[in-house]
């Protein structure tokens, strides 16, 4: 009595080790294996019901570092932050761009509003050197992916903050934009994050990038 053509089609897909289209529509970057799909969904459910519900109840959504891998659609979170910043700053969304820096320098800058700190980001194609706060060449024995420190982001007007990679950062070094992907397959790019580096061309040549997760 509970069986419907839609459920039957979903069952056929699962028996064929495929994800039903109706499932993947709500999670564009979902794994293609049903077991990985369900495991990933369970992890996100636990995170949302635990940490994120508590944040909402305490009205502290942005007060602690956030992991974008907790969301099925992390782009929705970034767009919501952009809209919130647009209303708070009374600036058109089209006139905002994403500022980024490693660490909490943005939080200390009173001119930058609605700062969100991202944790759990992974770096490929180079290494991050804590000593001077810059990207550098990875050594031969370095792992393929290395964890980044907390990265701060904020949507701010181009007119008042024209340099997206200089939000609160000081010191020598050029700035390079790196793509931020949802997963290591590089199919879904969310935005670009800016980092200081002594050799921007080397970072571009090595296809350096940042990921939310090491899942493919």
CSV table of C-alpha atoms in Angstrom, one decimal:
chain,number,residue,atom,x,y,z
A,1,UNK,CA,0.0,0.0,0.0
A,2,UNK,CA,3.0,2.3,0.6
A,3,UNK,CA,4.7,1.5,-2.7
A,4,UNK,CA,4.5,4.2,-5.4
A,5,UNK,CA,6.1,4.4,-8.8
A,6,UNK,CA,8.6,6.9,-7.4
A,7,UNK,CA,9.6,4.7,-4.6
A,8,UNK,CA,9.9,1.7,-6.9
A,9,UNK,CA,12.2,3.7,-9.2
A,10,UNK,CA,14.3,4.8,-6.2
A,11,UNK,CA,14.6,1.1,-5.2
A,12,UNK,CA,15.7,0.1,-8.7
A,13,UNK,CA,18.4,2.8,-8.6
A,14,UNK,CA,19.7,1.7,-5.2
A,15,UNK,CA,19.8,-2.0,-6.3
A,16,UNK,CA,21.8,-0.8,-9.3
A,17,UNK,CA,24.2,1.1,-6.9
A,18,UNK,CA,23.0,4.4,-8.3
A,19,UNK,CA,21.7,7.5,-6.6
A,20,UNK,CA,18.1,8.4,-7.5
A,21,UNK,CA,17.8,11.7,-9.4
A,22,UNK,CA,15.4,13.1,-6.8
A,23,UNK,CA,18.0,12.6,-4.1
A,24,UNK,CA,20.9,14.2,-5.9
A,25,UNK,CA,18.8,17.2,-7.0
A,26,UNK,CA,18.9,18.4,-3.4
A,27,UNK,CA,22.7,17.7,-3.0
A,28,UNK,CA,24.5,18.7,-6.2
A,29,UNK,CA,27.9,17.6,-5.0
A,30,UNK,CA,26.7,14.3,-3.5
A,31,UNK,CA,28.8,11.1,-3.8
A,32,UNK,CA,27.7,8.8,-6.6
A,33,UNK,CA,27.9,5.6,-4.4
A,34,UNK,CA,24.7,5.1,-2.3
A,35,UNK,CA,26.6,3.9,0.8
A,36,UNK,CA,28.8,7.1,0.7
A,37,UNK,CA,25.7,9.2,0.0
A,38,UNK,CA,23.9,7.9,3.1
A,39,UNK,CA,27.1,8.1,5.3
A,40,UNK,CA,27.6,11.7,4.2
A,41,UNK,CA,24.0,12.5,4.8
A,42,UNK,CA,24.1,11.0,8.3
A,43,UNK,CA,27.2,13.1,9.2
A,44,UNK,CA,25.6,16.3,8.1
A,45,UNK,CA,22.4,15.4,9.9
A,46,UNK,CA,24.3,14.9,13.2
A,47,UNK,CA,26.2,18.2,12.7
A,48,UNK,CA,23.0,20.2,12.0
A,49,UNK,CA,20.9,18.6,14.8
A,50,UNK,CA,23.8,19.1,17.2
A,51,UNK,CA,26.1,22.1,16.7
A,52,UNK,CA,23.9,24.2,14.4
A,53,UNK,CA,20.6,23.8,16.3
A,54,UNK,CA,22.5,24.9,19.4
A,55,UNK,CA,23.9,27.9,17.6
A,56,UNK,CA,20.5,29.0,16.4
A,57,UNK,CA,18.9,28.5,19.9
A,58,UNK,CA,21.7,30.6,21.5
A,59,UNK,CA,21.6,33.2,18.7
A,60,UNK,CA,25.3,32.5,18.1
A,61,UNK,CA,25.4,31.2,14.5
A,62,UNK,CA,28.5,33.3,13.6
A,63,UNK,CA,30.2,33.5,17.0
A,64,UNK,CA,32.3,30.3,16.5
A,65,UNK,CA,34.2,28.9,13.5
A,66,UNK,CA,32.0,27.2,11.0
A,67,UNK,CA,32.6,24.1,8.9
A,68,UNK,CA,31.0,24.5,5.4
A,69,UNK,CA,31.2,20.8,4.9
A,70,UNK,CA,28.2,20.5,7.3
A,71,UNK,CA,25.9,21.7,4.6
A,72,UNK,CA,24.4,20.0,1.6
A,73,UNK,CA,24.5,23.3,-0.2
A,74,UNK,CA,27.3,25.4,1.3
A,75,UNK,CA,26.7,28.0,-1.5
A,76,UNK,CA,23.3,28.8,0.2
A,77,UNK,CA,25.1,29.7,3.4
A,78,UNK,CA,27.5,32.0,1.6
A,79,UNK,CA,24.6,33.7,-0.3
A,80,UNK,CA,22.7,34.1,2.9
A,81,UNK,CA,25.7,35.7,4.5
A,82,UNK,CA,26.0,38.0,1.5
A,83,UNK,CA,22.3,39.1,1.8
A,84,UNK,CA,22.7,39.6,5.5
A,85,UNK,CA,25.7,41.8,4.9
A,86,UNK,CA,23.9,43.7,2.2
A,87,UNK,CA,21.1,44.6,4.5
A,88,UNK,CA,23.4,45.5,7.4
A,89,UNK,CA,25.6,47.7,5.3
A,90,UNK,CA,22.7,49.1,3.1
A,91,UNK,CA,24.7,48.3,0.0
A,92,UNK,CA,23.6,46.5,-3.1
A,93,UNK,CA,24.5,42.8,-3.3
A,94,UNK,CA,26.2,43.4,-6.6
A,95,UNK,CA,28.6,45.9,-5.0
A,96,UNK,CA,29.9,43.4,-2.4
A,97,UNK,CA,32.8,41.1,-2.8
A,98,UNK,CA,34.3,38.4,-0.6
A,99,UNK,CA,37.2,39.4,1.6
A,100,UNK,CA,39.4,36.7,3.2
A,101,UNK,CA,42.4,36.3,5.4
A,102,UNK,CA,44.0,33.6,7.6
A,103,UNK,CA,43.5,34.1,11.3
A,104,UNK,CA,41.3,36.6,13.2
A,105,UNK,CA,42.6,39.9,11.9
A,106,UNK,CA,39.3,40.7,10.3
A,107,UNK,CA,37.5,40.3,13.7
A,108,UNK,CA,39.9,42.9,15.1
A,109,UNK,CA,39.0,45.4,12.3
A,110,UNK,CA,35.9,47.3,13.4
A,111,UNK,CA,35.3,48.4,9.8
A,112,UNK,CA,34.6,44.8,8.7
A,113,UNK,CA,31.1,43.5,9.5
A,114,UNK,CA,29.6,40.0,9.7
A,115,UNK,CA,32.9,38.1,9.8
A,116,UNK,CA,32.6,34.4,9.6
A,117,UNK,CA,35.5,32.1,10.5
A,118,UNK,CA,35.8,28.9,8.5
A,119,UNK,CA,37.5,25.8,9.9
A,120,UNK,CA,38.4,22.4,8.5
A,121,UNK,CA,39.6,23.8,5.1
A,122,UNK,CA,42.2,21.7,3.2
A,123,UNK,CA,44.9,23.0,0.9
A,124,UNK,CA,46.4,21.3,-2.2
A,125,UNK,CA,49.3,22.3,-4.4
A,126,UNK,CA,51.3,24.1,-1.8
A,127,UNK,CA,51.7,24.5,2.0
A,128,UNK,CA,50.8,27.2,4.5
A,129,UNK,CA,53.7,28.5,6.6
A,130,UNK,CA,52.6,29.7,10.0
A,131,UNK,CA,55.9,31.5,10.7
A,132,UNK,CA,55.3,34.2,8.1
A,133,UNK,CA,51.6,33.6,7.3
A,134,UNK,CA,52.2,32.8,3.6
A,135,UNK,CA,51.7,30.0,1.1
A,136,UNK,CA,54.9,28.3,0.1
A,137,UNK,CA,56.1,25.4,-2.0
A,138,UNK,CA,55.2,22.0,-0.6
A,139,UNK,CA,58.1,19.7,0.3
A,140,UNK,CA,58.4,16.4,-1.6
A,141,UNK,CA,57.3,14.4,1.5
A,142,UNK,CA,54.3,16.6,2.2
A,143,UNK,CA,50.8,15.0,2.1
A,144,UNK,CA,48.6,15.7,-0.9
A,145,UNK,CA,46.2,17.7,1.3
A,146,UNK,CA,47.2,19.8,4.3
A,147,UNK,CA,44.9,21.5,6.8
A,148,UNK,CA,44.7,25.3,6.8
A,149,UNK,CA,44.3,27.4,10.0
A,150,UNK,CA,41.0,29.1,10.5
A,151,UNK,CA,40.2,31.5,7.6
A,152,UNK,CA,38.1,34.6,8.1
A,153,UNK,CA,35.7,35.8,5.4
A,154,UNK,CA,33.3,38.7,5.0
A,155,UNK,CA,31.3,40.3,2.3
A,156,UNK,CA,32.2,44.0,2.1
A,157,UNK,CA,31.7,46.9,-0.4
A,158,UNK,CA,34.3,47.1,-3.2
A,159,UNK,CA,34.3,50.9,-2.8
A,160,UNK,CA,35.5,50.9,0.8
A,161,UNK,CA,37.5,47.6,0.8
A,162,UNK,CA,38.9,47.2,-2.8
A,163,UNK,CA,41.5,44.5,-2.0
A,164,UNK,CA,39.7,41.2,-1.3
A,165,UNK,CA,42.9,39.6,0.0
A,166,UNK,CA,44.0,42.3,2.3
A,167,UNK,CA,41.3,42.2,5.0
A,168,UNK,CA,43.3,43.1,8.0
A,169,UNK,CA,46.5,41.5,6.8
A,170,UNK,CA,49.8,43.4,6.9
A,171,UNK,CA,53.4,42.7,5.9
A,172,UNK,CA,55.3,41.9,2.7
A,173,UNK,CA,54.1,39.4,0.1
A,174,UNK,CA,51.9,39.3,-2.8
A,175,UNK,CA,48.3,38.0,-2.7
A,176,UNK,CA,47.0,35.1,-4.9
A,177,UNK,CA,43.3,34.0,-5.3
A,178,UNK,CA,42.8,30.3,-4.9
A,179,UNK,CA,39.5,28.5,-5.9
A,180,UNK,CA,37.5,27.1,-3.1
A,181,UNK,CA,35.9,23.7,-4.1
A,182,UNK,CA,33.4,21.6,-2.3
A,183,UNK,CA,35.4,18.4,-2.8
A,184,UNK,CA,38.6,17.2,-4.4
A,185,UNK,CA,37.0,16.3,-7.7
A,186,UNK,CA,37.0,20.1,-8.3
A,187,UNK,CA,33.6,20.0,-10.0
A,188,UNK,CA,31.8,22.5,-7.8
A,189,UNK,CA,33.6,25.8,-7.0
A,190,UNK,CA,32.1,28.0,-4.3
A,191,UNK,CA,34.2,31.1,-4.5
A,192,UNK,CA,37.8,32.3,-4.3
A,193,UNK,CA,39.9,32.8,-1.2
A,194,UNK,CA,42.9,35.1,-1.1
A,195,UNK,CA,46.2,34.3,0.5
A,196,UNK,CA,49.6,36.0,0.9
A,197,UNK,CA,52.4,34.3,-0.9
A,198,UNK,CA,55.9,35.2,-2.1
A,199,UNK,CA,55.4,33.6,-5.5
A,200,UNK,CA,51.8,33.9,-6.9
A,201,UNK,CA,52.8,32.4,-10.3
A,202,UNK,CA,54.0,29.2,-8.6
A,203,UNK,CA,50.7,28.8,-6.8
A,204,UNK,CA,48.8,29.2,-10.1
A,205,UNK,CA,51.2,26.9,-12.0
A,206,UNK,CA,50.8,24.2,-9.4
A,207,UNK,CA,47.0,24.5,-9.6
A,208,UNK,CA,46.8,25.2,-5.8
A,209,UNK,CA,43.3,25.1,-4.4
A,210,UNK,CA,41.3,24.9,-1.2
A,211,UNK,CA,38.7,22.2,-0.4
A,212,UNK,CA,35.9,21.8,2.1
A,213,UNK,CA,36.4,18.0,2.2
A,214,UNK,CA,38.7,15.3,1.0
A,215,UNK,CA,35.7,13.3,-0.3
A,216,UNK,CA,35.5,12.9,-4.1
